[in-house]
Coordinates of C-alpha atoms and ligand atoms in Angstrom, one line a residue:
M1192 CA -0.2 -0.2 -0.1
T1193 CA 1.3 3.4 -0.8
A1194 CA 1.3 6.2 1.9
E1195 CA -1.4 8.0 -0.1
V1196 CA -3.8 5.3 0.4
N1197 CA -3.0 4.4 4.0
A1198 CA -3.8 8.1 4.6
S1199 CA -7.1 7.8 3.1
L1200 CA -10.3 8.6 5.5
D1201 CA -12.1 5.8 3.7
F1202 CA -12.1 2.0 4.7
N1203 CA -10.3 -0.5 2.3
T1204 CA -10.9 -4.0 1.9
T1205 CA -7.7 -5.7 3.0
T1206 CA -7.8 -8.4 5.3
F1207 CA -5.1 -10.3 7.0
P1208 CA -4.2 -13.8 7.7
N1209 CA -3.7 -15.4 11.4
K1210 CA -0.8 -17.3 11.8
R1211 CA 2.7 -17.0 13.3
Q1212 CA 4.4 -14.3 11.3
S1213 CA 7.2 -11.9 11.7
A1214 CA 7.2 -9.0 14.1
D1215 CA 7.3 -6.4 11.0
D1216 CA 4.3 -8.0 9.6
L1217 CA 2.4 -8.0 12.8
K1218 CA 3.4 -4.4 13.1
A1219 CA 1.9 -3.4 9.9
V1220 CA -1.3 -5.1 10.8
G1221 CA -1.2 -3.2 14.1
N1222 CA -0.9 0.2 12.0
E1223 CA -3.6 -1.0 9.7
I1224 CA -5.9 -1.3 12.7
R1225 CA -5.1 2.1 14.1
R1226 CA -5.9 3.7 10.8
D1227 CA -9.2 1.8 11.1
I1228 CA -9.8 3.3 14.7
I1229 CA -9.1 6.9 13.5
R1230 CA -11.5 6.5 10.6
M1231 CA -14.3 5.1 12.6
L1232 CA -14.0 7.7 15.4
V1233 CA -13.8 10.7 13.4
R1234 CA -17.2 9.5 11.7
A1235 CA -18.8 8.7 15.0
G1236 CA -17.9 11.8 16.8
S1237 CA -17.6 10.6 19.8
G1238 CA -15.8 7.6 21.4
H1239 CA -12.3 6.6 23.0
S1240 CA -8.9 7.2 20.9
G1241 CA -6.4 6.8 23.5
G1242 CA -6.7 3.2 24.9
P1243 CA -7.6 1.5 21.4
L1244 CA -4.6 3.3 19.7
G1245 CA -2.1 2.2 22.6
S1246 CA -3.4 -1.4 22.4
A1247 CA -3.4 -1.7 18.6
D1248 CA 0.0 -4.0 18.6
I1249 CA -1.5 -6.2 21.4
F1250 CA -4.6 -7.2 19.2
A1251 CA -2.3 -7.3 16.1
T1252 CA -0.2 -10.0 18.0
L1253 CA -3.2 -12.0 19.6
Y1254 CA -5.6 -12.0 16.5
F1255 CA -3.1 -12.2 14.0
G1256 CA 0.1 -14.2 15.3
G1257 CA -1.6 -17.4 15.6
Y1258 CA -2.6 -17.6 19.2
M1259 CA -6.0 -17.2 19.3
R1260 CA -7.7 -20.2 17.3
Y1261 CA -11.0 -19.0 15.4
N1262 CA -12.6 -19.4 12.0
P1263 CA -13.4 -15.4 10.7
A1264 CA -16.3 -17.2 8.8
D1265 CA -17.9 -19.1 12.0
M1266 CA -17.2 -17.0 15.1
N1267 CA -19.8 -19.1 16.9
D1268 CA -17.9 -22.6 16.2
P1269 CA -17.8 -24.2 19.6
S1270 CA -14.0 -25.3 19.2
R1271 CA -12.8 -21.5 19.0
D1272 CA -10.7 -19.7 21.6
R1273 CA -12.5 -16.6 23.3
F1274 CA -11.3 -13.1 23.8
V1275 CA -13.3 -10.9 26.5
L1276 CA -12.5 -7.0 26.2
S1277 CA -13.1 -6.1 29.9
A1278 CA -12.1 -2.5 29.4
G1279 CA -15.2 -2.4 27.1
H1280 CA -14.7 1.4 26.4
M1281 CA -11.8 0.3 24.1
A1282 CA -14.3 -1.2 21.6
P1283 CA -13.1 0.5 18.4
V1284 CA -9.7 -1.6 18.6
L1285 CA -11.4 -4.7 19.0
Y1286 CA -14.1 -3.9 16.1
A1287 CA -11.1 -3.0 13.8
A1288 CA -9.1 -6.4 14.7
L1289 CA -12.3 -8.4 13.7
A1290 CA -12.8 -6.4 10.4
N1291 CA -9.2 -6.9 9.4
A1292 CA -9.4 -10.5 10.6
G1293 CA -12.4 -10.9 7.9
C1294 CA -15.2 -11.5 10.6
Y1295 CA -17.4 -8.8 9.0
P1296 CA -17.3 -6.3 6.2
K1297 CA -14.8 -3.5 6.6
D1298 CA -17.1 -0.9 5.4
E1299 CA -19.4 -1.8 8.4
Q1300 CA -16.7 0.1 10.7
A1301 CA -18.3 3.4 9.4
T1302 CA -21.5 2.5 11.6
L1303 CA -19.8 2.9 15.1
R1304 CA -22.1 4.4 17.6
Q1305 CA -25.0 4.7 15.5
Y1306 CA -28.3 3.6 16.5
N1307 CA -29.4 -0.2 15.9
T1308 CA -25.9 -0.9 14.4
R1309 CA -23.7 -3.8 15.4
L1310 CA -20.8 -1.6 16.6
Q1311 CA -22.0 0.1 19.7
G1312 CA -19.9 2.3 22.0
H1313 CA -19.4 -0.4 24.1
P1314 CA -19.6 -4.4 22.9
G1315 CA -22.9 -5.8 23.0
R1316 CA -23.4 -9.4 22.8
D1317 CA -27.1 -9.0 21.7
M1318 CA -26.0 -7.1 18.5
H1319 CA -24.6 -10.3 17.1
L1320 CA -21.2 -8.8 15.8
P1321 CA -19.1 -11.9 15.2
G1322 CA -16.4 -12.2 17.8
I1323 CA -18.2 -10.6 20.4
E1324 CA -18.5 -13.2 23.3
T1325 CA -20.1 -10.9 26.1
S1326 CA -21.3 -7.4 26.5
S1327 CA -19.0 -5.2 28.4
G1328 CA -18.0 -1.9 29.5
S1329 CA -18.9 -1.9 33.3
L1330 CA -15.2 -2.0 34.4
G1331 CA -14.2 -5.6 36.0
Q1332 CA -17.1 -7.2 34.9
G1333 CA -16.0 -8.7 31.4
F1334 CA -12.7 -10.2 33.3
S1335 CA -14.9 -11.9 35.9
I1336 CA -17.1 -13.5 32.8
A1337 CA -13.8 -14.6 31.3
V1338 CA -12.6 -16.3 34.1
G1339 CA -15.9 -18.1 34.2
M1340 CA -15.6 -19.0 30.8
A1341 CA -12.0 -20.5 31.2
M1342 CA -13.2 -22.4 34.2
S1343 CA -16.1 -23.7 32.3
D1344 CA -13.7 -24.9 29.2
R1345 CA -11.6 -26.6 31.7
L1346 CA -13.8 -28.0 34.4
V1347 CA -16.7 -28.9 32.8
D1348 CA -15.8 -29.4 29.0
K1349 CA -12.1 -30.5 29.8
S1350 CA -11.1 -29.0 26.6
D1351 CA -7.9 -27.2 26.1
K1352 CA -9.8 -24.0 24.7
R1353 CA -8.0 -20.8 25.6
V1354 CA -9.6 -17.5 26.9
F1355 CA -8.2 -14.3 26.7
S1356 CA -9.2 -11.3 28.5
L1357 CA -7.9 -7.7 28.4
T1358 CA -8.4 -5.2 31.3
G1359 CA -7.0 -1.5 31.4
D1360 CA -4.7 -0.8 34.2
G1361 CA -7.0 2.0 35.9
E1362 CA -9.7 -0.9 35.8
L1363 CA -7.4 -2.9 38.3
Q1364 CA -8.9 -0.7 40.9
E1365 CA -12.2 -2.5 40.6
G1366 CA -12.5 -4.9 43.5
S1367 CA -14.1 -7.6 41.3
I1368 CA -10.9 -8.0 39.3
W1369 CA -9.1 -9.5 42.3
E1370 CA -11.9 -11.7 43.2
A1371 CA -12.0 -13.3 39.9
A1372 CA -8.1 -13.3 39.8
M1373 CA -8.2 -15.3 42.9
S1374 CA -10.6 -18.0 41.3
A1375 CA -8.1 -18.3 38.1
A1376 CA -5.3 -19.3 40.2
H1377 CA -7.4 -21.3 42.6
F1378 CA -8.9 -23.4 39.8
H1379 CA -5.8 -24.0 38.2
L1380 CA -6.5 -22.4 34.8
D1381 CA -3.7 -22.5 32.6
N1382 CA -5.8 -22.1 29.7
F1383 CA -6.5 -18.3 30.9
C1384 CA -4.3 -15.3 29.9
W1385 CA -4.9 -11.9 31.3
I1386 CA -3.5 -9.2 29.3
I1387 CA -3.0 -5.6 31.1
D1388 CA -2.9 -2.4 29.2
N1389 CA -0.3 -0.8 31.1
N1390 CA -0.3 2.8 29.8
D1391 CA -0.2 4.6 33.1
C1392 CA -3.1 6.5 32.2
Q1393 CA -7.1 6.3 33.2
I1394 CA -10.0 8.7 32.4
D1395 CA -8.9 11.7 34.2
G1396 CA -5.4 11.3 35.1
R1397 CA -2.2 9.2 35.7
L1398 CA -2.7 6.1 37.7
P1399 CA -0.5 6.7 40.8
D1400 CA -2.5 10.1 41.1
V1401 CA -6.0 8.6 40.8
M1402 CA -5.4 5.5 42.9
N1403 CA -2.2 3.5 42.8
V1404 CA -2.4 0.1 41.8
Y1405 CA 1.6 -0.4 41.3
P1406 CA 3.4 -2.8 41.7
I1407 CA 1.1 -4.6 39.3
D1408 CA 3.7 -7.6 38.5
A1409 CA 4.0 -8.4 42.3
K1410 CA 0.1 -8.4 42.7
C1411 CA -0.5 -10.6 39.9
E1412 CA 2.3 -13.1 41.1
S1413 CA 0.8 -12.9 44.8
F1414 CA -2.6 -13.6 43.2
G1415 CA -1.0 -17.0 41.8
F1416 CA -0.3 -15.7 38.0
D1417 CA 2.8 -16.5 36.0
T1418 CA 3.4 -12.9 35.1
I1419 CA 5.5 -11.5 32.5
T1420 CA 6.1 -8.0 31.7
V1421 CA 6.5 -7.0 27.8
N1422 CA 6.7 -3.8 25.6
G1423 CA 3.3 -3.3 24.4
H1424 CA 4.2 -1.8 21.1
D1425 CA 7.0 -4.5 20.2
P1426 CA 5.2 -7.6 18.5
A1427 CA 8.3 -9.6 18.9
D1428 CA 8.1 -8.9 22.7
L1429 CA 4.5 -9.6 23.0
M1430 CA 5.0 -12.7 21.2
R1431 CA 7.4 -13.9 24.0
G1432 CA 4.5 -13.2 26.4
F1433 CA 2.1 -15.2 24.4
D1434 CA 4.5 -18.2 23.9
R1435 CA 4.9 -18.1 27.5
F1436 CA 1.2 -18.5 28.1
I1437 CA 1.1 -21.6 25.4
E1438 CA 4.3 -22.9 27.1
N1439 CA 2.3 -22.8 30.6
Q1440 CA -0.8 -24.6 28.9
K1441 CA 1.1 -27.0 27.3
N1442 CA 3.2 -27.9 30.1
K1443 CA -0.1 -28.2 32.4
T1444 CA 1.8 -25.7 35.2
G1445 CA -1.9 -25.3 36.7
K1446 CA -1.1 -21.5 36.7
P1447 CA -3.0 -19.0 34.8
T1448 CA -0.7 -16.4 32.9
A1449 CA -0.7 -12.5 33.0
I1450 CA 1.0 -10.4 30.5
I1451 CA 1.6 -7.0 31.5
A1452 CA 1.8 -5.0 28.3
K1453 CA 3.5 -1.6 28.7
T1454 CA 2.0 0.8 26.3
Y1455 CA 1.5 4.5 25.8
M1456 CA -2.0 5.8 25.5
G1457 CA -2.6 7.2 21.8
H1458 CA 0.7 5.7 20.6
G1459 CA 1.5 6.4 16.7
V1460 CA -0.3 9.4 16.9
S1461 CA 2.1 12.2 18.3
F1462 CA -0.4 14.8 19.5
M1463 CA -2.3 12.1 21.4
N1464 CA 0.7 10.2 22.7
D1465 CA 0.8 9.2 26.6
K1466 CA -1.9 12.0 27.0
F1467 CA -4.7 10.9 29.7
E1468 CA -6.8 13.7 27.8
W1469 CA -7.4 11.8 24.9
H1470 CA -9.1 8.7 27.0
G1471 CA -12.5 9.7 25.9
K1472 CA -12.5 11.7 22.7
P1473 CA -12.6 11.3 19.1
P1474 CA -10.2 13.5 16.7
T1475 CA -11.6 16.2 14.8
K1476 CA -11.6 15.9 11.0
D1477 CA -8.3 18.0 10.7
Q1478 CA -6.9 15.9 13.5
A1479 CA -8.0 12.6 11.8
I1480 CA -6.1 13.7 8.8
A1481 CA -2.7 14.7 10.5
A1482 CA -3.1 11.3 12.3
L1483 CA -3.8 9.2 9.4
E1484 CA -0.7 11.0 7.4
E1485 CA 1.6 10.3 10.7
L1486 CA 0.2 6.9 10.9
A1487 CA 1.0 6.1 7.2
Q1488 CA 4.7 7.1 7.7
M1489 CA 4.9 4.7 10.8
P1490 CA 7.6 2.0 10.4
Ligands
LIG533 C1 -17.8 0.4 37.2 C2 -17.3 1.4 36.2 N1 -16.9 2.6 36.8 C3 -16.6 3.5 36.0 C4 -16.5 3.6 34.6 C5 -16.0 4.9 33.7 N2 -15.0 4.7 33.0 C6 -14.6 4.1 31.9 S1 -12.9 3.9 31.3 C7 -12.7 4.3 32.8 C8 -11.2 4.6 33.0 C9 -10.4 3.1 32.8 O1 -8.9 3.2 33.0 P1 -8.2 2.3 32.4 O2 -8.6 0.8 32.7 O3 -6.8 2.8 32.6 O4 -8.5 2.5 30.6 P2 -7.8 3.8 29.8 O5 -8.0 5.0 30.2 O6 -6.3 3.2 29.4 O7 -8.2 3.5 28.4 C10 -13.7 4.7 33.6 C11 -13.4 5.3 35.0 C12 -17.0 2.3 33.9 N3 -17.1 2.2 32.6 N4 -17.2 1.3 34.9

């Protein structure tokens, strides 16, 4: 794709395969996800820019690196692995990942946040968008549901299906997160992978200023998770984290895995980078054009 095509405000039809691939190829997927996030948000005129842009490389590695086993043509296949976006406000990044995987038409992304569309501001299971496993958005709740899914796969179905869930780092201030984490370890859910988007920002400030949750790694370890910290913008390092989870599952360690992904809110767009003010607002048209031009140049 040329820089000119990449910078367009229009959605294209390119989709990407899900297989083990080079970090550079995953980086390119992440950047296309970022561009789609901008394209969606500028049309919607509302929504969250910061978290979605900052976690795009996590989604690229998870959905396109061969770690999640799914069939884009049948996202209800009972043998699929599942992903739950507990930080439901970050919906645009999940919608962009699913569109780029070919789970639904890419131009449908243009319907974000419109009445009665499948792309609501927070994921809604009852909207039937392929790949949405549960409604989420009330912080902490999706994570508990995901642990329940992993428990049922493991203890009831006795299957090797994997469950992944992403939470924000501000979301760790919810008490229910820690109840669910305790259960995941107690029930030896080595089929469960927790990804924490550690951008150090939340809705109206930096994490330690609003309510300190550090040290996150020591907390996850003490709650019984095998914990690894990675650079959330480097697919090679993210792969190291997901490989560790797969190894834990294969070796039946009986421990769930936590991947702490260090990210920057708004990563890829210089005027949004590391600014909590971009937690919950969309770009204007001029800002979107500037962002797309910058993202088109991103290596
Ligand atoms: C139970 C609950 N309380 C409050 C909110 C409002 N809210 C939405 S996102 C957010 C901040 C979350 O911070 P973080 O998890 O770090 O996400 P990020 O800012 O990085 O996107 C808050 C307070 C909510 N959705 N649910």
